[in-house]
mmCIF file of C-alpha atoms and ligand atoms in Angstrom:
data_model
loop_
_atom_site.group_PDB
_atom_site.id
_atom_site.type_symbol
_atom_site.label_atom_id
_atom_site.label_comp_id
_atom_site.label_asym_id
_atom_site.label_seq_id
_atom_site.Cartn_x
_atom_site.Cartn_y
_atom_site.Cartn_z
ATOM 1 C CA MET A 1 -0.028 0.074 0.106
ATOM 2 C CA THR A 2 1.329 3.555 -0.634
ATOM 3 C CA VAL A 3 0.906 5.908 2.240
ATOM 4 C CA SER A 4 -0.471 9.211 1.503
ATOM 5 C CA ILE A 5 0.746 12.293 3.544
ATOM 6 C CA ALA A 6 -1.195 15.655 3.308
ATOM 7 C CA HIS A 7 0.763 18.597 4.230
ATOM 8 C CA LEU A 8 0.340 22.350 3.574
ATOM 9 C CA GLY A 9 1.279 23.052 -0.050
ATOM 10 C CA PRO A 10 1.924 24.287 -2.590
ATOM 11 C CA SER A 11 5.517 22.487 -3.218
ATOM 12 C CA GLY A 12 8.486 23.910 -1.389
ATOM 13 C CA THR A 13 6.814 24.732 1.951
ATOM 14 C CA TYR A 14 8.381 23.859 5.539
ATOM 15 C CA ALA A 15 5.344 21.455 6.003
ATOM 16 C CA GLU A 16 6.437 19.558 3.025
ATOM 17 C CA ALA A 17 10.236 19.513 4.035
ATOM 18 C CA ALA A 18 8.730 18.018 7.203
ATOM 19 C CA ALA A 19 6.388 15.465 5.600
ATOM 20 C CA LEU A 20 9.294 14.506 3.217
ATOM 21 C CA ALA A 21 11.487 13.618 6.157
ATOM 22 C CA TYR A 22 8.954 11.566 7.852
ATOM 23 C CA ALA A 23 8.008 9.833 4.539
ATOM 24 C CA GLN A 24 11.821 8.885 4.372
ATOM 25 C CA SER A 25 11.778 7.753 7.829
ATOM 26 C CA LEU A 26 8.618 5.728 7.264
ATOM 27 C CA THR A 27 10.090 3.830 4.188
ATOM 28 C CA GLN A 28 13.222 3.025 5.967
ATOM 29 C CA ASN A 29 11.230 1.609 9.164
ATOM 30 C CA THR A 30 8.633 -0.207 7.508
ATOM 31 C CA GLY A 31 9.428 -0.415 3.690
ATOM 32 C CA GLU A 32 6.142 1.295 2.577
ATOM 33 C CA ASP A 33 5.887 3.682 -0.188
ATOM 34 C CA THR A 34 4.715 7.077 0.399
ATOM 35 C CA MET A 35 2.824 9.774 -1.657
ATOM 36 C CA LEU A 36 2.930 13.501 -0.767
ATOM 37 C CA CYS A 37 -0.645 15.199 -1.009
ATOM 38 C CA PRO A 38 -0.312 19.013 -0.762
ATOM 39 C CA CYS A 39 -3.620 21.145 0.638
ATOM 40 C CA SER A 40 -4.452 24.523 0.421
ATOM 41 C CA SER A 41 -4.286 25.588 4.155
ATOM 42 C CA ILE A 42 -3.327 23.832 7.399
ATOM 43 C CA SER A 43 -6.994 23.235 8.205
ATOM 44 C CA GLN A 44 -7.494 21.478 5.141
ATOM 45 C CA THR A 45 -4.726 19.425 5.648
ATOM 46 C CA LEU A 46 -6.471 18.071 8.875
ATOM 47 C CA TRP A 47 -9.728 17.701 7.359
ATOM 48 C CA THR A 48 -8.221 15.868 4.563
ATOM 49 C CA VAL A 49 -7.053 13.195 6.971
ATOM 50 C CA SER A 50 -10.223 13.164 8.957
ATOM 51 C CA LYS A 51 -12.287 12.333 5.888
ATOM 52 C CA GLY A 52 -9.902 9.678 5.154
ATOM 53 C CA ASP A 53 -8.700 11.157 1.563
ATOM 54 C CA ALA A 54 -5.241 10.982 2.986
ATOM 55 C CA ASN A 55 -3.736 8.487 5.429
ATOM 56 C CA ILE A 56 -1.500 10.779 7.360
ATOM 57 C CA GLY A 57 -1.150 14.728 7.976
ATOM 58 C CA VAL A 58 2.047 16.737 8.883
ATOM 59 C CA VAL A 59 0.908 20.140 10.313
ATOM 60 C CA PRO A 60 3.195 22.972 12.271
ATOM 61 C CA VAL A 61 1.895 23.144 15.809
ATOM 62 C CA GLU A 62 4.553 25.651 17.545
ATOM 63 C CA ASN A 63 7.340 27.793 16.503
ATOM 64 C CA SER A 64 10.242 28.694 19.026
ATOM 65 C CA ILE A 65 9.727 32.570 18.431
ATOM 66 C CA GLU A 66 6.035 32.932 17.404
ATOM 67 C CA GLY A 67 4.389 30.218 19.672
ATOM 68 C CA SER A 68 1.185 28.453 18.820
ATOM 69 C CA VAL A 69 0.061 27.688 15.468
ATOM 70 C CA THR A 70 -3.393 28.392 16.503
ATOM 71 C CA VAL A 71 -5.268 26.969 13.683
ATOM 72 C CA THR A 72 -3.935 23.736 14.330
ATOM 73 C CA LEU A 73 -5.258 23.511 17.853
ATOM 74 C CA ASP A 74 -8.460 24.759 16.835
ATOM 75 C CA THR A 75 -8.938 22.313 14.119
ATOM 76 C CA LEU A 76 -7.809 19.375 15.920
ATOM 77 C CA TRP A 77 -10.139 20.125 18.872
ATOM 78 C CA GLN A 78 -12.961 20.804 16.374
ATOM 79 C CA ILE A 79 -12.251 17.430 14.323
ATOM 80 C CA GLY A 80 -11.527 15.344 17.513
ATOM 81 C CA SER A 81 -10.856 12.066 15.932
ATOM 82 C CA LEU A 82 -7.222 12.865 14.785
ATOM 83 C CA GLN A 83 -4.220 10.779 16.796
ATOM 84 C CA ILE A 84 -0.668 12.266 16.971
ATOM 85 C CA GLN A 85 1.699 9.711 15.889
ATOM 86 C CA GLN A 86 4.953 11.437 16.076
ATOM 87 C CA ALA A 87 6.597 15.190 16.752
ATOM 88 C CA LEU A 88 8.936 16.392 14.249
ATOM 89 C CA ILE A 89 11.491 19.628 15.209
ATOM 90 C CA LEU A 90 12.447 21.391 11.862
ATOM 91 C CA PRO A 91 14.873 24.078 12.274
ATOM 92 C CA ILE A 92 13.696 26.933 9.923
ATOM 93 C CA ASN A 93 15.826 29.686 8.267
ATOM 94 C CA HIS A 94 13.983 32.173 5.887
ATOM 95 C CA ALA A 95 15.191 33.537 2.635
ATOM 96 C CA LEU A 96 14.078 36.755 1.070
ATOM 97 C CA ILE A 97 13.212 35.572 -2.541
ATOM 98 C CA SER A 98 12.910 38.114 -5.313
ATOM 99 C CA PRO A 99 13.598 38.809 -8.953
ATOM 100 C CA ALA A 100 14.362 42.807 -7.536
ATOM 101 C CA GLN A 101 17.748 44.202 -8.210
ATOM 102 C CA ASN A 102 17.811 45.458 -4.524
ATOM 103 C CA PHE A 103 15.987 46.227 -1.332
ATOM 104 C CA ALA A 104 14.796 49.610 -2.626
ATOM 105 C CA ASP A 105 12.990 47.966 -5.594
ATOM 106 C CA ILE A 106 10.609 45.737 -3.347
ATOM 107 C CA GLN A 107 7.106 47.338 -3.059
ATOM 108 C CA VAL A 108 5.281 44.069 -1.343
ATOM 109 C CA VAL A 109 6.460 41.203 0.633
ATOM 110 C CA TYR A 110 4.343 37.940 0.880
ATOM 111 C CA SER A 111 4.572 35.118 3.417
ATOM 112 C CA HIS A 112 2.767 32.962 5.735
ATOM 113 C CA PRO A 113 1.999 34.985 8.697
ATOM 114 C CA GLN A 114 4.385 32.775 10.681
ATOM 115 C CA GLY A 115 7.276 33.756 8.229
ATOM 116 C CA LEU A 116 6.526 37.489 8.486
ATOM 117 C CA ALA A 117 6.300 37.202 12.118
ATOM 118 C CA GLN A 118 9.459 35.705 12.309
ATOM 119 C CA CYS A 119 11.299 38.171 10.591
ATOM 120 C CA GLN A 120 9.580 41.434 11.546
ATOM 121 C CA GLY A 121 12.790 42.696 13.146
ATOM 122 C CA TRP A 122 14.807 42.354 9.847
ATOM 123 C CA LEU A 123 11.511 43.786 7.822
ATOM 124 C CA GLU A 124 11.441 46.755 10.022
ATOM 125 C CA LYS A 125 15.191 47.486 9.502
ATOM 126 C CA TYR A 126 15.561 46.603 5.865
ATOM 127 C CA LEU A 127 12.189 47.017 4.335
ATOM 128 C CA PRO A 128 10.337 49.729 6.406
ATOM 129 C CA ASP A 129 6.855 50.767 5.087
ATOM 130 C CA VAL A 130 6.704 48.063 2.633
ATOM 131 C CA PRO A 131 3.275 46.144 2.655
ATOM 132 C CA LEU A 132 3.579 42.830 4.136
ATOM 133 C CA ILE A 133 0.617 40.333 2.987
ATOM 134 C CA ALA A 134 -0.280 37.223 4.615
ATOM 135 C CA LYS A 135 -0.735 33.983 2.434
ATOM 136 C CA ASN A 136 -1.769 30.615 3.257
ATOM 137 C CA SER A 137 1.890 29.349 3.053
ATOM 138 C CA THR A 138 5.109 30.440 2.520
ATOM 139 C CA THR A 139 5.318 29.382 -1.269
ATOM 140 C CA GLU A 140 1.893 30.347 -2.106
ATOM 141 C CA ALA A 141 2.981 33.652 -3.794
ATOM 142 C CA LEU A 142 6.031 32.164 -5.472
ATOM 143 C CA ASP A 143 4.609 31.348 -8.875
ATOM 144 C CA HIS A 144 3.567 35.023 -9.317
ATOM 145 C CA VAL A 145 6.949 36.592 -7.973
ATOM 146 C CA ARG A 146 8.703 35.689 -11.243
ATOM 147 C CA ASP A 147 7.029 38.150 -13.089
ATOM 148 C CA GLU A 148 6.435 40.761 -10.824
ATOM 149 C CA THR A 149 9.914 42.480 -10.347
ATOM 150 C CA HIS A 150 8.682 44.678 -7.389
ATOM 151 C CA THR A 151 7.644 41.606 -5.235
ATOM 152 C CA ALA A 152 9.352 39.758 -2.694
ATOM 153 C CA VAL A 153 8.516 36.273 -0.569
ATOM 154 C CA ILE A 154 9.791 35.071 2.708
ATOM 155 C CA SER A 155 10.465 31.407 2.246
ATOM 156 C CA SER A 156 13.114 28.888 2.263
ATOM 157 C CA LEU A 157 16.237 28.238 0.349
ATOM 158 C CA ARG A 158 14.704 25.133 -0.914
ATOM 159 C CA ALA A 159 11.677 26.880 -2.089
ATOM 160 C CA ALA A 160 13.872 29.306 -4.123
ATOM 161 C CA GLU A 161 15.782 26.437 -5.839
ATOM 162 C CA LEU A 162 12.730 24.789 -6.571
ATOM 163 C CA TYR A 163 11.004 27.601 -8.177
ATOM 164 C CA GLN A 164 14.278 28.931 -9.720
ATOM 165 C CA LEU A 165 14.147 32.141 -8.339
ATOM 166 C CA PRO A 166 16.899 34.270 -6.843
ATOM 167 C CA VAL A 167 17.641 34.881 -2.906
ATOM 168 C CA LEU A 168 18.178 38.526 -2.073
ATOM 169 C CA ALA A 169 18.963 37.938 1.456
ATOM 170 C CA TYR A 170 19.803 34.785 3.888
ATOM 171 C CA PRO A 171 19.076 34.082 6.647
ATOM 172 C CA ILE A 172 16.618 37.043 7.588
ATOM 173 C CA ASN A 173 14.786 35.420 10.667
ATOM 174 C CA ASP A 174 15.359 37.529 13.670
ATOM 175 C CA TYR A 175 16.712 34.626 15.957
ATOM 176 C CA PRO A 176 19.117 32.119 14.620
ATOM 177 C CA ASP A 177 17.588 29.187 16.504
ATOM 178 C CA ASN A 178 14.228 29.439 14.718
ATOM 179 C CA CYS A 179 12.524 26.024 14.899
ATOM 180 C CA THR A 180 9.240 24.602 14.264
ATOM 181 C CA ARG A 181 7.457 21.609 15.979
ATOM 182 C CA PHE A 182 5.421 19.666 13.635
ATOM 183 C CA TRP A 183 2.763 16.875 14.370
ATOM 184 C CA VAL A 184 2.243 13.684 12.168
ATOM 185 C CA VAL A 185 -1.364 12.688 12.913
ATOM 186 C CA SER A 186 -3.851 10.181 11.311
ATOM 187 C CA LEU A 187 -7.043 8.281 12.285
ATOM 188 C CA GLN A 188 -5.182 5.409 13.733
ATOM 189 C CA PRO A 189 -4.583 5.003 17.538
ATOM 190 C CA SER A 190 -1.298 6.527 18.679
ATOM 191 C CA GLY A 191 1.700 5.584 21.185
ATOM 192 C CA PRO A 192 3.265 4.379 23.029
ATOM 193 C CA GLY A 193 5.508 7.435 23.341
ATOM 194 C CA LYS A 194 7.201 9.620 25.795
ATOM 195 C CA TYR A 195 5.042 12.632 25.116
ATOM 196 C CA THR A 196 1.086 12.938 25.459
ATOM 197 C CA SER A 197 -1.126 15.866 24.170
ATOM 198 C CA LEU A 198 -4.569 16.687 25.125
ATOM 199 C CA GLY A 199 -7.180 19.307 25.298
ATOM 200 C CA PHE A 200 -10.179 20.098 27.680
ATOM 201 C CA SER A 201 -13.060 22.761 28.680
ATOM 202 C CA VAL A 202 -13.938 23.393 32.291
ATOM 203 C CA PRO A 203 -17.521 23.183 33.330
ATOM 204 C CA ALA A 204 -17.555 26.651 34.772
ATOM 205 C CA ASN A 205 -15.210 29.427 35.128
ATOM 206 C CA VAL A 206 -14.818 29.240 38.918
ATOM 207 C CA PRO A 207 -11.867 29.638 41.420
ATOM 208 C CA GLY A 208 -9.606 26.688 40.989
ATOM 209 C CA ALA A 209 -11.253 25.340 37.786
ATOM 210 C CA LEU A 210 -7.824 25.003 36.337
ATOM 211 C CA ALA A 211 -5.780 24.558 39.686
ATOM 212 C CA LYS A 212 -7.332 21.195 40.173
ATOM 213 C CA PRO A 213 -6.438 19.635 36.372
ATOM 214 C CA LEU A 214 -2.754 21.207 37.056
ATOM 215 C CA THR A 215 -2.800 19.402 40.577
ATOM 216 C CA ILE A 216 -3.469 15.920 39.134
ATOM 217 C CA PHE A 217 -0.254 15.823 37.359
ATOM 218 C CA ALA A 218 1.918 17.507 39.994
ATOM 219 C CA GLU A 219 0.738 15.054 42.510
ATOM 220 C CA ARG A 220 1.877 12.206 40.353
ATOM 221 C CA GLY A 221 5.070 13.896 39.398
ATOM 222 C CA ILE A 222 4.262 14.320 35.932
ATOM 223 C CA ASN A 223 5.818 17.064 34.039
ATOM 224 C CA LEU A 224 3.973 19.491 31.776
ATOM 225 C CA SER A 225 6.069 20.829 28.882
ATOM 226 C CA ARG A 226 3.224 23.344 27.460
ATOM 227 C CA ILE A 227 -0.024 24.741 28.270
ATOM 228 C CA GLU A 228 -1.955 26.884 26.118
ATOM 229 C CA SER A 229 -5.438 28.549 26.433
ATOM 230 C CA ARG A 230 -7.731 29.104 23.529
ATOM 231 C CA PRO A 231 -11.095 30.934 23.292
ATOM 232 C CA SER A 232 -13.588 28.170 23.176
ATOM 233 C CA LYS A 233 -15.639 30.494 20.841
ATOM 234 C CA ARG A 234 -18.738 29.886 22.972
ATOM 235 C CA SER A 235 -18.628 33.149 24.734
ATOM 236 C CA LEU A 236 -16.088 35.992 25.633
ATOM 237 C CA GLY A 237 -13.890 34.803 28.504
ATOM 238 C CA ASP A 238 -14.615 31.081 27.918
ATOM 239 C CA TYR A 239 -11.424 28.907 27.195
ATOM 240 C CA LEU A 240 -10.245 25.633 26.275
ATOM 241 C CA PHE A 241 -6.879 24.363 27.370
ATOM 242 C CA PHE A 242 -4.196 22.416 25.708
ATOM 243 C CA MET A 243 -1.555 20.449 27.545
ATOM 244 C CA ASP A 244 1.632 18.736 26.740
ATOM 245 C CA LEU A 245 2.637 16.145 29.277
ATOM 246 C CA GLU A 246 6.072 14.471 29.369
ATOM 247 C CA ALA A 247 4.677 11.161 29.850
ATOM 248 C CA ASP A 248 3.205 8.252 28.127
ATOM 249 C CA SER A 249 -0.521 7.957 28.218
ATOM 250 C CA HIS A 250 -0.365 4.170 28.351
ATOM 251 C CA ASP A 251 1.755 4.171 31.695
ATOM 252 C CA GLN A 252 -0.680 3.351 35.038
ATOM 253 C CA SER A 253 0.002 6.618 36.447
ATOM 254 C CA VAL A 254 -1.024 8.735 33.423
ATOM 255 C CA GLN A 255 -3.922 6.413 33.113
ATOM 256 C CA SER A 256 -5.154 7.316 36.620
ATOM 257 C CA ALA A 257 -4.217 10.980 36.096
ATOM 258 C CA LEU A 258 -6.355 11.180 32.637
ATOM 259 C CA ALA A 259 -9.572 9.189 34.542
ATOM 260 C CA GLU A 260 -9.178 11.884 37.624
ATOM 261 C CA LEU A 261 -9.077 14.626 35.092
ATOM 262 C CA ARG A 262 -12.028 13.664 33.416
ATOM 263 C CA SER A 263 -14.146 14.130 36.542
ATOM 264 C CA PHE A 264 -13.060 17.817 36.448
ATOM 265 C CA THR A 265 -13.489 18.663 32.819
ATOM 266 C CA GLU A 266 -16.507 19.025 30.575
ATOM 267 C CA THR A 267 -15.097 17.752 27.518
ATOM 268 C CA LEU A 268 -11.725 15.999 27.567
ATOM 269 C CA LYS A 269 -9.868 14.905 24.377
ATOM 270 C CA ILE A 270 -6.686 12.922 24.422
ATOM 271 C CA PHE A 271 -4.877 13.427 21.350
ATOM 272 C CA GLY A 272 -2.476 10.724 21.978
ATOM 273 C CA SER A 273 0.970 9.898 22.924
ATOM 274 C CA TYR A 274 4.123 10.126 20.750
ATOM 275 C CA THR A 275 7.875 10.303 20.245
ATOM 276 C CA LEU A 276 9.914 13.182 18.988
ATOM 277 C CA LEU A 277 12.243 12.996 16.175
ATOM 278 C CA ASN A 278 14.744 16.039 15.428
ATOM 279 C CA LEU A 279 15.198 16.743 11.766
ATOM 280 C CA ASN A 280 18.518 18.636 11.162
HETATM 281 O O1 LIG B 301 4.020 28.041 4.884
HETATM 282 C C1 LIG B 301 4.778 27.125 5.170
HETATM 283 O O2 LIG B 301 5.940 26.927 4.558
HETATM 284 C C2 LIG B 301 4.540 26.243 6.324
HETATM 285 O O3 LIG B 301 4.834 24.898 6.452
HETATM 286 C C3 LIG B 301 4.148 26.985 7.632
HETATM 287 C C4 LIG B 301 5.130 27.644 8.086
HETATM 288 C C5 LIG B 301 5.395 28.917 7.987
HETATM 289 C C6 LIG B 301 6.652 29.538 8.662
HETATM 290 C C7 LIG B 301 7.416 28.754 9.616
HETATM 291 C C8 LIG B 301 6.868 27.262 9.842
HETATM 292 C C9 LIG B 301 5.743 26.688 9.168
#
């Protein structure tokens, strides 16, 4: 069987680079053939997998500078049935790609909001007052840039090579240790693995509503590596909480913590246990 892997497209995105690295490790470990399926957005990537139109999806979840990719958390919560199979960490170095002769000729810069945000200091210094336009991915505008000599795109060196476009500046990310964590998701049960991710809503906004869920893990010596709140979208001030635990949900102590957590939450969704792969 050929394993289909959905990712944010078009070709050349960081998500595609992460998907390619995952595909390679899958083929090495299982001998299975893989096929990449580019999608028009991060949410479409997740919906494609949830509908069974691809076997696996690779989506960005957190950047070391910009924090959470909130659309990933919101869509995973909304879908509810996807399980995390693996986390991948990809170093990210951005290039300014443009047919322009110099910075003074650039009148507009396109990229994914994460790309624009990760280079904001550089943009303020070298391209002040140039309009920044958000796109669904870092590569979405690359096809048009070739004929528009006054435009530039923030994307990877790999993308510049794929689209055969010149690199005007590299690296332009504000912090050298910029990296993004991706999740590999599917409809298959996950785990075992060293990390577990979950999300929950609390029954009421009362004192201690979050303290109790935190205590459950503290009492068992289970470390939390991330906690993130997102608007529930039901009413202003009502939140969902997303947590990453440094523990395997298949362990007895984690099972008992999750059972206890369920009694203090309104809805609890366990997104699975997984291991971490560093891509260098
Ligand atoms: O647009 C891309 O290339 C993506 O994969 C999303 C993204 C953008 C910037 C940093 C990390 C991921």
